[in-house]
Amino acid sequence: AFKGCLRGVVALSLLVWSIGSCASCFAQFNTESLSSRSLPTVAEKTAFSATATGPQVSEFLALLAEGHAEAKHISIGQTTERRPLDAIILAKEPSVVLPLPENDPRLTVLILGGIHSGECDSKEAILALGRDWLADSKKKKELLDSMVFILVPNFNADGNERVGGLH
């Protein structure tokens, strides 16, 4: 039990560290440099005045997976309204099977975004985070040598499609 608890604490610490290490990237973000990005999010393309729909999230994840062997676009199910729940697995090997075997020392880190209707900032941040991690070969190696990430940017796909003053 202690080993599992310690592993959880280490995973949480590494997650906080990895997100914190990207904070400076977001702080230095310049919308004028977007044309140099090969895959901007919907928010970046619109100077943060719009957010991605479910199909746009799926397309973004598919493009990431097409461009990087370490990324695998998967479906983890569907919502009660039959919308797909898309995820992307980031791992050093393209054929990773989850759960990892007991003898694999890597941590599996699940990052969820868009949990509540109207919370589009986490969805857009996770899309950008995955893209930026994959684009930076040094950061990618650092992270994927010790962890496997499952990014689910649009966890509440039904709520994401409810656009209006109350959401």
CSV table of C-alpha atoms in Angstrom, one decimal:
chain,number,residue,atom,x,y,z
A,1,ALA,CA,0.0,0.0,0.0
A,2,PHE,CA,2.9,2.4,0.8
A,3,LYS,CA,4.5,1.7,-2.6
A,4,GLY,CA,1.2,2.6,-4.4
A,5,CYS,CA,0.8,5.8,-2.2
A,6,LEU,CA,4.4,6.9,-2.8
A,7,ARG,CA,4.0,6.2,-6.5
A,8,GLY,CA,0.9,8.4,-6.6
A,9,VAL,CA,2.7,11.2,-4.7
A,10,VAL,CA,5.6,11.0,-7.1
A,11,ALA,CA,3.2,11.1,-10.1
A,12,LEU,CA,1.4,14.1,-8.8
A,13,SER,CA,4.7,15.9,-8.1
A,14,LEU,CA,6.0,15.2,-11.6
A,15,LEU,CA,2.7,16.3,-13.1
A,16,VAL,CA,2.9,19.6,-11.2
A,17,TRP,CA,6.5,20.0,-12.2
A,18,SER,CA,5.9,19.3,-15.9
A,19,ILE,CA,2.9,21.7,-16.1
A,20,GLY,CA,4.9,24.3,-14.1
A,21,SER,CA,7.8,24.0,-16.5
A,22,CYS,CA,5.5,25.0,-19.3
A,23,ALA,CA,4.1,28.0,-17.4
A,24,SER,CA,7.0,30.2,-18.7
A,25,CYS,CA,6.0,29.1,-22.3
A,26,PHE,CA,2.5,30.4,-21.7
A,27,ALA,CA,3.7,33.6,-20.0
A,28,GLN,CA,5.9,34.4,-23.0
A,29,PHE,CA,3.2,33.6,-25.5
A,30,ASN,CA,2.9,36.1,-28.3
A,31,THR,CA,-0.1,36.0,-30.6
A,32,GLU,CA,1.9,37.6,-33.4
A,33,SER,CA,4.2,34.6,-33.6
A,34,LEU,CA,1.3,32.2,-34.4
A,35,SER,CA,2.1,32.1,-38.1
A,36,SER,CA,5.3,30.3,-37.2
A,37,ARG,CA,3.5,27.5,-35.4
A,38,SER,CA,2.8,24.6,-37.6
A,39,LEU,CA,-0.3,23.5,-35.7
A,40,PRO,CA,-2.1,26.2,-33.8
A,41,THR,CA,-5.1,25.5,-31.6
A,42,VAL,CA,-8.5,27.1,-32.4
A,43,ALA,CA,-7.9,29.5,-29.5
A,44,GLU,CA,-4.5,30.5,-30.9
A,45,LYS,CA,-5.9,30.9,-34.4
A,46,THR,CA,-8.6,33.2,-33.2
A,47,ALA,CA,-6.6,35.3,-30.7
A,48,PHE,CA,-8.4,33.4,-28.0
A,49,SER,CA,-11.9,34.5,-29.0
A,50,ALA,CA,-13.1,31.0,-29.9
A,51,THR,CA,-12.6,27.4,-28.7
A,52,ALA,CA,-12.5,24.0,-30.5
A,53,THR,CA,-15.6,22.0,-31.0
A,54,GLY,CA,-15.5,18.2,-30.5
A,55,PRO,CA,-14.7,17.4,-34.1
A,56,GLN,CA,-12.0,20.1,-34.1
A,57,VAL,CA,-10.4,18.5,-31.0
A,58,SER,CA,-10.5,15.1,-32.7
A,59,GLU,CA,-8.9,16.5,-35.9
A,60,PHE,CA,-6.2,18.2,-33.9
A,61,LEU,CA,-5.4,15.0,-32.0
A,62,ALA,CA,-5.3,13.0,-35.3
A,63,LEU,CA,-2.9,15.5,-36.8
A,64,LEU,CA,-0.6,15.2,-33.8
A,65,ALA,CA,-0.6,11.5,-34.0
A,66,GLU,CA,0.1,11.6,-37.8
A,67,GLY,CA,3.1,13.8,-37.2
A,68,HIS,CA,4.7,12.0,-34.2
A,69,ALA,CA,5.4,8.3,-33.8
A,70,GLU,CA,5.2,8.8,-30.0
A,71,ALA,CA,1.5,9.9,-30.2
A,72,LYS,CA,-1.4,7.5,-30.6
A,73,HIS,CA,-4.9,8.9,-31.2
A,74,ILE,CA,-7.6,6.7,-29.6
A,75,SER,CA,-11.2,6.7,-28.5
A,76,ILE,CA,-11.9,5.9,-24.9
A,77,GLY,CA,-15.6,5.6,-25.4
A,78,GLN,CA,-18.6,7.9,-26.1
A,79,THR,CA,-20.8,10.2,-24.2
A,80,THR,CA,-24.5,9.6,-23.3
A,81,GLU,CA,-25.3,11.8,-26.4
A,82,ARG,CA,-23.1,9.5,-28.5
A,83,ARG,CA,-20.2,11.9,-29.0
A,84,PRO,CA,-16.7,10.4,-29.2
A,85,LEU,CA,-14.3,10.7,-26.2
A,86,ASP,CA,-11.0,11.2,-27.9
A,87,ALA,CA,-7.6,10.8,-26.2
A,88,ILE,CA,-4.0,10.8,-27.2
A,89,ILE,CA,-1.4,8.5,-25.7
A,90,LEU,CA,2.1,9.9,-25.6
A,91,ALA,CA,4.7,7.2,-25.1
A,92,LYS,CA,8.3,6.5,-26.2
A,93,GLU,CA,7.0,3.5,-28.2
A,94,PRO,CA,4.1,3.7,-30.6
A,95,SER,CA,2.6,0.3,-29.6
A,96,VAL,CA,2.4,0.9,-25.9
A,97,VAL,CA,-0.2,-1.3,-24.2
A,98,LEU,CA,-2.0,0.0,-21.1
A,99,PRO,CA,-2.0,-0.7,-18.3
A,100,LEU,CA,1.8,-0.9,-18.2
A,101,PRO,CA,3.3,-4.2,-17.0
A,102,GLU,CA,4.2,-4.3,-13.3
A,103,ASN,CA,7.9,-4.3,-14.1
A,104,ASP,CA,7.7,-1.1,-16.2
A,105,PRO,CA,9.0,1.7,-13.9
A,106,ARG,CA,7.2,4.5,-15.9
A,107,LEU,CA,4.3,6.3,-14.4
A,108,THR,CA,1.0,6.6,-16.3
A,109,VAL,CA,-0.3,10.1,-16.0
A,110,LEU,CA,-3.9,10.9,-17.0
A,111,ILE,CA,-4.6,14.6,-17.8
A,112,LEU,CA,-8.3,15.6,-18.2
A,113,GLY,CA,-9.6,18.8,-19.6
A,114,GLY,CA,-13.0,20.3,-20.4
A,115,ILE,CA,-14.5,18.6,-17.4
A,116,HIS,CA,-17.3,21.1,-16.9
A,117,SER,CA,-19.3,22.8,-19.6
A,118,GLY,CA,-17.8,26.2,-20.4
A,119,GLU,CA,-14.3,25.4,-19.1
A,120,CYS,CA,-12.6,25.6,-22.5
A,121,ASP,CA,-9.3,26.9,-21.2
A,122,SER,CA,-8.2,23.5,-19.9
A,123,LYS,CA,-9.1,21.8,-23.3
A,124,GLU,CA,-7.1,24.4,-25.3
A,125,ALA,CA,-4.2,24.2,-22.9
A,126,ILE,CA,-4.0,20.4,-23.1
A,127,LEU,CA,-4.0,20.6,-26.9
A,128,ALA,CA,-1.2,23.1,-26.9
A,129,LEU,CA,0.7,21.2,-24.2
A,130,GLY,CA,0.7,18.0,-26.1
A,131,ARG,CA,1.7,19.7,-29.3
A,132,ASP,CA,4.6,21.6,-27.5
A,133,TRP,CA,5.9,18.5,-25.7
A,134,LEU,CA,6.0,16.6,-29.0
A,135,ALA,CA,7.6,19.4,-30.9
A,136,ASP,CA,10.5,19.8,-28.3
A,137,SER,CA,12.7,16.7,-28.8
A,138,LYS,CA,14.6,17.2,-25.5
A,139,LYS,CA,11.4,17.8,-23.4
A,140,LYS,CA,9.8,14.8,-25.2
A,141,LYS,CA,12.6,12.5,-24.3
A,142,GLU,CA,12.8,13.7,-20.7
A,143,LEU,CA,9.1,13.2,-20.2
A,144,LEU,CA,8.5,9.9,-22.1
A,145,ASP,CA,11.5,8.1,-20.7
A,146,SER,CA,9.9,8.2,-17.3
A,147,MET,CA,6.1,8.6,-18.0
A,148,VAL,CA,3.3,7.7,-20.3
A,149,PHE,CA,0.7,10.4,-20.8
A,150,ILE,CA,-3.0,10.0,-21.6
A,151,LEU,CA,-4.4,13.4,-22.6
A,152,VAL,CA,-8.2,13.7,-22.7
A,153,PRO,CA,-8.7,17.4,-23.6
A,154,ASN,CA,-12.5,17.3,-24.1
A,155,PHE,CA,-13.7,15.0,-21.3
A,156,ASN,CA,-17.2,16.5,-21.2
A,157,ALA,CA,-17.8,16.4,-24.9
A,158,ASP,CA,-21.5,16.9,-24.5
A,159,GLY,CA,-21.0,20.0,-22.3
A,160,ASN,CA,-18.4,21.4,-24.8
A,161,GLU,CA,-21.1,21.5,-27.5
A,162,ARG,CA,-23.5,23.5,-25.3
A,163,VAL,CA,-22.4,27.0,-26.2
A,164,GLY,CA,-24.3,29.9,-24.8
A,165,GLY,CA,-24.6,32.5,-22.0
A,166,LEU,CA,-25.2,29.9,-19.4
A,167,HIS,CA,-22.2,27.7,-20.3
